[in-house]
Short mmCIF file of C-alpha atoms and ligand atoms in Angstrom, two decimals:
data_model
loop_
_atom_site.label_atom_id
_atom_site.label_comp_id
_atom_site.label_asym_id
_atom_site.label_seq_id
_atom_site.Cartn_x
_atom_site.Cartn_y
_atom_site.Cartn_z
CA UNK C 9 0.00 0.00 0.00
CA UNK C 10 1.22 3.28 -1.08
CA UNK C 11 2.38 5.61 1.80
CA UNK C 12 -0.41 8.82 2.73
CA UNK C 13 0.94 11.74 1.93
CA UNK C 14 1.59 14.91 4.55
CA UNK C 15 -0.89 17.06 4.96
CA UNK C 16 0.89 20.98 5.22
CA UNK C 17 -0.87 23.47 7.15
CA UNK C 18 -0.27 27.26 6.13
CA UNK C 19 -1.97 30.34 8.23
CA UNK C 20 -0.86 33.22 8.99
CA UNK C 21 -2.66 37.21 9.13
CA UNK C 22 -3.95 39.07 5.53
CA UNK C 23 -0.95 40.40 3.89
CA UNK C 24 1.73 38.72 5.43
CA UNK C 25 2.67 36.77 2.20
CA UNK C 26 0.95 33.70 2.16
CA UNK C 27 0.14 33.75 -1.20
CA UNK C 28 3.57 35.32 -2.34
CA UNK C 29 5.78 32.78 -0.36
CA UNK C 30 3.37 29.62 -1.75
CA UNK C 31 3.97 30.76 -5.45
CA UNK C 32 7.42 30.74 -4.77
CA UNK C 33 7.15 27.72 -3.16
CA UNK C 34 5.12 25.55 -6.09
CA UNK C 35 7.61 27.55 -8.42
CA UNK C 36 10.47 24.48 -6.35
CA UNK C 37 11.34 21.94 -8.68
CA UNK C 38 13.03 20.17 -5.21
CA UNK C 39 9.79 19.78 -3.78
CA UNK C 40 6.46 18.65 -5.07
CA UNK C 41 3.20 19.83 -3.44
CA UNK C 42 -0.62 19.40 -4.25
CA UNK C 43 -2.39 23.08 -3.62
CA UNK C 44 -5.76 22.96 -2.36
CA UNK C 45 -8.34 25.27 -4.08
CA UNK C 46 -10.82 26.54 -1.12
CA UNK C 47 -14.13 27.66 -1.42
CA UNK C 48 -15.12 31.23 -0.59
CA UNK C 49 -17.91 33.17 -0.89
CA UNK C 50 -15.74 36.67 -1.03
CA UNK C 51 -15.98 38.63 -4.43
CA UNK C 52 -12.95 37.49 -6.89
CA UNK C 53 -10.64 40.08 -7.12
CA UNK C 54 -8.93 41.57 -10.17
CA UNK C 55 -7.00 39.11 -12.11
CA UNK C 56 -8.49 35.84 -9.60
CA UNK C 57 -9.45 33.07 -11.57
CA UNK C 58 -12.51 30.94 -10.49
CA UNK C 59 -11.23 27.05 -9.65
CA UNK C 60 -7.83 28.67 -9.68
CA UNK C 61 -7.62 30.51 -6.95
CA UNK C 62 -10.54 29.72 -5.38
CA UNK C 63 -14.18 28.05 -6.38
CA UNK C 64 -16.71 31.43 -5.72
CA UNK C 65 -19.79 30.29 -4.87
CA UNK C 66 -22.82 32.14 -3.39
CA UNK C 67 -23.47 31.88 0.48
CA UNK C 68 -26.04 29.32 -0.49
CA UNK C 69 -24.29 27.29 -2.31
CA UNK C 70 -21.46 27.54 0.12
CA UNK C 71 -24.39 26.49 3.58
CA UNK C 72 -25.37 23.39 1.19
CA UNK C 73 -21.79 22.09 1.03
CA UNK C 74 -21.67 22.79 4.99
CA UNK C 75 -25.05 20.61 4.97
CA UNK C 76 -23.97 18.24 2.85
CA UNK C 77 -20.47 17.42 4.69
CA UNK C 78 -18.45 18.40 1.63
CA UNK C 79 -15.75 20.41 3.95
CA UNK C 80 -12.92 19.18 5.71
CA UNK C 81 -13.48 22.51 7.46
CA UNK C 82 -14.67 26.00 7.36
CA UNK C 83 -14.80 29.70 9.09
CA UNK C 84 -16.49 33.08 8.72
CA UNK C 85 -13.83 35.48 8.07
CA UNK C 86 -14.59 39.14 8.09
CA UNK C 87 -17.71 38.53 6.81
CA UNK C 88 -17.30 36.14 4.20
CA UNK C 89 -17.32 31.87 4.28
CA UNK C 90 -14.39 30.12 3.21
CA UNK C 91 -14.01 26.40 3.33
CA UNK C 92 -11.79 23.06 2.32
CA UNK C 93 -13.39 20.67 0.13
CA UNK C 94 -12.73 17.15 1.96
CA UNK C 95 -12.40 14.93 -1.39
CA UNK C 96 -9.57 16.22 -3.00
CA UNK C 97 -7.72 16.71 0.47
CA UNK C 98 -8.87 12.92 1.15
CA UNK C 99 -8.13 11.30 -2.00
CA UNK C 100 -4.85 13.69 -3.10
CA UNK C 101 -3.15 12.09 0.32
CA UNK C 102 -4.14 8.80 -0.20
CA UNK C 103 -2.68 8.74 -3.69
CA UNK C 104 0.85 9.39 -1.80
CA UNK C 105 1.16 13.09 -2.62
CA UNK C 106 1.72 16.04 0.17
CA UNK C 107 -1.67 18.69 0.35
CA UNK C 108 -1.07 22.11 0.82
CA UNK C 109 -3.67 24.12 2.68
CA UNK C 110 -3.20 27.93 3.01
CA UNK C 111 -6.76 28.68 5.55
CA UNK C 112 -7.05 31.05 8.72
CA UNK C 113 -6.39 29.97 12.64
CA UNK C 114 -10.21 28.68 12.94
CA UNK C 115 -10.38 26.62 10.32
CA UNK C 116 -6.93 25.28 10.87
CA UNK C 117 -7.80 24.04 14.57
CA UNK C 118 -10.72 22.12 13.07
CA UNK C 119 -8.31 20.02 10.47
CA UNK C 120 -5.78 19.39 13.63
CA UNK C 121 -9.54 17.62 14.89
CA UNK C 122 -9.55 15.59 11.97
CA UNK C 123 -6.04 14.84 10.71
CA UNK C 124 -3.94 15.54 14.20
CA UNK C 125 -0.60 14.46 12.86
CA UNK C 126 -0.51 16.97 9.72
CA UNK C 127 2.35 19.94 9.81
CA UNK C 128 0.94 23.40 11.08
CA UNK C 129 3.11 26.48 10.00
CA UNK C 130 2.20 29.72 10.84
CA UNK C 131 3.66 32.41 8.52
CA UNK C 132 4.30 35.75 10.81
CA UNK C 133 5.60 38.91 9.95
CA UNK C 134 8.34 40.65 11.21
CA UNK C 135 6.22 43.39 12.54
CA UNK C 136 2.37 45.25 12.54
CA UNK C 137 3.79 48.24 11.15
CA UNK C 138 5.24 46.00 8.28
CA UNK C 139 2.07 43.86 8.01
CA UNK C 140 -0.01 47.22 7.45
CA UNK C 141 2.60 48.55 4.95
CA UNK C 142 1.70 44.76 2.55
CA UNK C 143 -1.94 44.92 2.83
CA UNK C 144 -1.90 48.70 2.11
CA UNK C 145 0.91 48.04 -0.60
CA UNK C 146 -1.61 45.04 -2.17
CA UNK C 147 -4.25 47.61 -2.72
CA UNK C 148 -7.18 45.26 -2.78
CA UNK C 149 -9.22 46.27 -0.12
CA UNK C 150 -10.45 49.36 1.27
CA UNK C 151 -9.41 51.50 4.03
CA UNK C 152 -12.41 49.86 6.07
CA UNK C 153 -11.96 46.15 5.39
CA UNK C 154 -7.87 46.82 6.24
CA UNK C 155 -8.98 47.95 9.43
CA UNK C 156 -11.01 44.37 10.02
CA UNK C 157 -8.16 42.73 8.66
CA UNK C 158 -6.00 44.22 11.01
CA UNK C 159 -7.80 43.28 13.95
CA UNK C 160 -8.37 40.17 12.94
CA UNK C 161 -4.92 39.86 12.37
CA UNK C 162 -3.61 40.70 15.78
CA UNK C 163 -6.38 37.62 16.91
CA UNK C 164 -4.46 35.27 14.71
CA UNK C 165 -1.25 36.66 16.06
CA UNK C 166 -1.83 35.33 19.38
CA UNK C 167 -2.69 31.81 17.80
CA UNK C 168 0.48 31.33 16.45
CA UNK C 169 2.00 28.86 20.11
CA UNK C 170 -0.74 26.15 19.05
CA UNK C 171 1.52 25.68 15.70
CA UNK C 172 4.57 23.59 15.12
CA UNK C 173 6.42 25.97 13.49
CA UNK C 174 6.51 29.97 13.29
CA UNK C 175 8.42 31.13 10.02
CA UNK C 176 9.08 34.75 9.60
CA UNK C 177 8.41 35.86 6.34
CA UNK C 178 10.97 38.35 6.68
CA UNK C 179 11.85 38.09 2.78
CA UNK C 180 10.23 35.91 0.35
CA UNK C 181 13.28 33.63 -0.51
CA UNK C 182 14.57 32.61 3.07
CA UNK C 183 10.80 32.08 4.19
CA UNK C 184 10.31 30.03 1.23
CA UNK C 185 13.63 28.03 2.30
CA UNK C 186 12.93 27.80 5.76
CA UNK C 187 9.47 26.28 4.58
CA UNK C 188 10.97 24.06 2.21
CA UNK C 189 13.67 22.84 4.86
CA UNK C 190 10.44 22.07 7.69
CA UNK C 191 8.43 19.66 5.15
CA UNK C 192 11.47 17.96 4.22
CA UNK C 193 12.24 17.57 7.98
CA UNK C 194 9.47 16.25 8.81
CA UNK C 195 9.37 13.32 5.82
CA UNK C 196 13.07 12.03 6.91
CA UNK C 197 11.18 12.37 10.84
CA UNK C 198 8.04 10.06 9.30
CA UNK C 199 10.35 8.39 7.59
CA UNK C 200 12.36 7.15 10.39
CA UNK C 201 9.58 6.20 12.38
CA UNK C 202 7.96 3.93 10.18
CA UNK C 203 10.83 2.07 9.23
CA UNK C 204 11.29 1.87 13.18
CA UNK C 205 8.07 0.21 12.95
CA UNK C 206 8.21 -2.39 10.60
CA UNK C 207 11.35 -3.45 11.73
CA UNK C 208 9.59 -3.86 15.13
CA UNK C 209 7.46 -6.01 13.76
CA UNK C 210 10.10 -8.32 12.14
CA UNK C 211 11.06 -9.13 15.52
CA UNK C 212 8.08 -10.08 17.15
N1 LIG T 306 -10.64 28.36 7.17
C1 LIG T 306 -10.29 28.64 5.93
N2 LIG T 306 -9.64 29.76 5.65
C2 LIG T 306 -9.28 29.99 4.37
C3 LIG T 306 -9.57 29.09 3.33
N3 LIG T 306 -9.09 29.62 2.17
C4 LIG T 306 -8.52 30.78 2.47
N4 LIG T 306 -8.62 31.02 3.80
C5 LIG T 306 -8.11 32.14 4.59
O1 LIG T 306 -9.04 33.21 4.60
C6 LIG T 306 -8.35 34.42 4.84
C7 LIG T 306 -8.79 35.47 3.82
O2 LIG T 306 -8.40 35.07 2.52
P1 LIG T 306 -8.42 36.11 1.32
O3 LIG T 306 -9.73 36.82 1.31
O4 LIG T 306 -8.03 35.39 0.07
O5 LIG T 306 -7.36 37.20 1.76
P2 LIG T 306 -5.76 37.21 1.84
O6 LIG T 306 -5.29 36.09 2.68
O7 LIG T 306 -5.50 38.54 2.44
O8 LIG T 306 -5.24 37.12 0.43
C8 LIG T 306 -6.85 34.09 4.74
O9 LIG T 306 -6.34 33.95 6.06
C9 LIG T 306 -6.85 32.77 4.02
O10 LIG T 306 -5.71 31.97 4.36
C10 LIG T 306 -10.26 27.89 3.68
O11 LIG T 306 -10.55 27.03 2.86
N5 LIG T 306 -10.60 27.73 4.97
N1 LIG T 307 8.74 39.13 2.33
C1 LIG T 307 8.06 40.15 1.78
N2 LIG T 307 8.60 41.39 1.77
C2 LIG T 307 7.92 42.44 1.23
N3 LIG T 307 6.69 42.34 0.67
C3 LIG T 307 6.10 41.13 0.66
C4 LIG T 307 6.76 39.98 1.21
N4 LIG T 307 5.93 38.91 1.05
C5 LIG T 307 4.81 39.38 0.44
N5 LIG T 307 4.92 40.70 0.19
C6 LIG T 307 3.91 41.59 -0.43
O1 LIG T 307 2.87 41.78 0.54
C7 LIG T 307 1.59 41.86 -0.10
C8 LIG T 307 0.66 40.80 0.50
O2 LIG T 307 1.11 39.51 0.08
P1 LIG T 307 0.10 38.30 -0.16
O3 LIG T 307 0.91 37.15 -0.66
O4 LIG T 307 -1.05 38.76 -1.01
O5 LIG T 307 -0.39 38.03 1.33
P2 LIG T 307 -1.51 37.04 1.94
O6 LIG T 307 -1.74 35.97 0.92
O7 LIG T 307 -0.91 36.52 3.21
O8 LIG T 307 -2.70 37.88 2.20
C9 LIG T 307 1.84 41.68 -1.59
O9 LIG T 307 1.86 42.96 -2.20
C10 LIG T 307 3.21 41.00 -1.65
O10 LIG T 307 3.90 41.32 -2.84
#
């Protein structure tokens, strides 16, 4: 039976560089990752693609797939729904390949319910002053949802302990590295412990 793959857990506040360090990331030809598309009910944005970056559905159509147990997990997040959809996560790691989730603090304490031994970084920045400067810089939102980002973002700050790891995303190159050098970790550590294993049970 083929090995699962690792299921990779990426949060961190709006505008620290999620997006920009994943991109750089997938861009790795040492490292192979599966990107999970979320569902959101938020408007697309300029140049967002739907079932790219994300599937856009109406909140409807987004409470039917809560109904209907099509999420791994979900959370409101000023003011919109956004959500993992469970079969690709389910049958992506079964065919041996690593998932990459990139989904707020709430929704990433519900997946640690449901898959406890999957890798939780939390992407921080190297200060508020600098996280204000990106979101302002990104020029997406308005002056009004920056200030509800903010907030929300010092409420994810102070969730960053229940992680594994906390990667500074201090320039876009060394956090991608640092990422790169944590996932790797972590197969040799999985690794390791299942040969551990079946050699245990060679003996007995
Ligand atoms: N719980 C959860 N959060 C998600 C999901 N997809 C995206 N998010 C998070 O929702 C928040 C808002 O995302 P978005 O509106 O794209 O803004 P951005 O992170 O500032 O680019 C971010 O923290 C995302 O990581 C998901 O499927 N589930
Ligand atoms: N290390 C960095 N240094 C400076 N600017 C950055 C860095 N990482 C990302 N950015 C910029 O910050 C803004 C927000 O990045 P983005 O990837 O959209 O964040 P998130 O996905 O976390 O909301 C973008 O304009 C991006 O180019």
């Amino acid at each position: 039976m083929k090995e699962r793959g690792l299921l990779i857990v990426l949060s961190g506040p709006s505008g620290v560089g999620k997006g920009t360090v994943r991109k750089a990331l997938f861009s790795q030809p040492d490292i192979q990752l599966q990107y999970s598309i979320s569902v959101t009910t938020r408007k697309p944005r300029e140049g967002e693609v739907d079932g790219v970056d994300y599937f856009f559905k109406t909140r409807e159509q987004f409470e039917q797939m809560i109904r209907q147990n099509e999420l791994l997990e979900w959370a409101e997040y000023v003011g919109n729904y956004y959500g993992t959809p469970i079969d690709y996560v389910e049958k992506t790691l079964q065919e041996g390949k690593d998932v990459f989730l990139e989904i707020e603090v709430q929704g990433a304490m519900q997946v640690r319910k449901v898959f406890p031994e999957a890798l939780f970084i939390f992407l921080a920045p190297p200060s508020l002053s600098e996280l204000r400067k990106r979101i302002e810089m990104r020029g997406t939102e308005s002056e009004d949802l920056i200030r509800d980002r903010l907030q929300a973002a010092k409420e994810e700050l102070e969730m960053m302990d229940a992680y594994d790891y906390v990667v500074e995303n201090d320039q876009v190159e060394l956090a991608c590295e640092r990422i790169k050098a944590i996932v790797m970790a972590e197969h040799c550590r999985r690794e390791r412990v299942a040969q551990r294993y079946k050699k245990m049970l060679e003996v007995e």
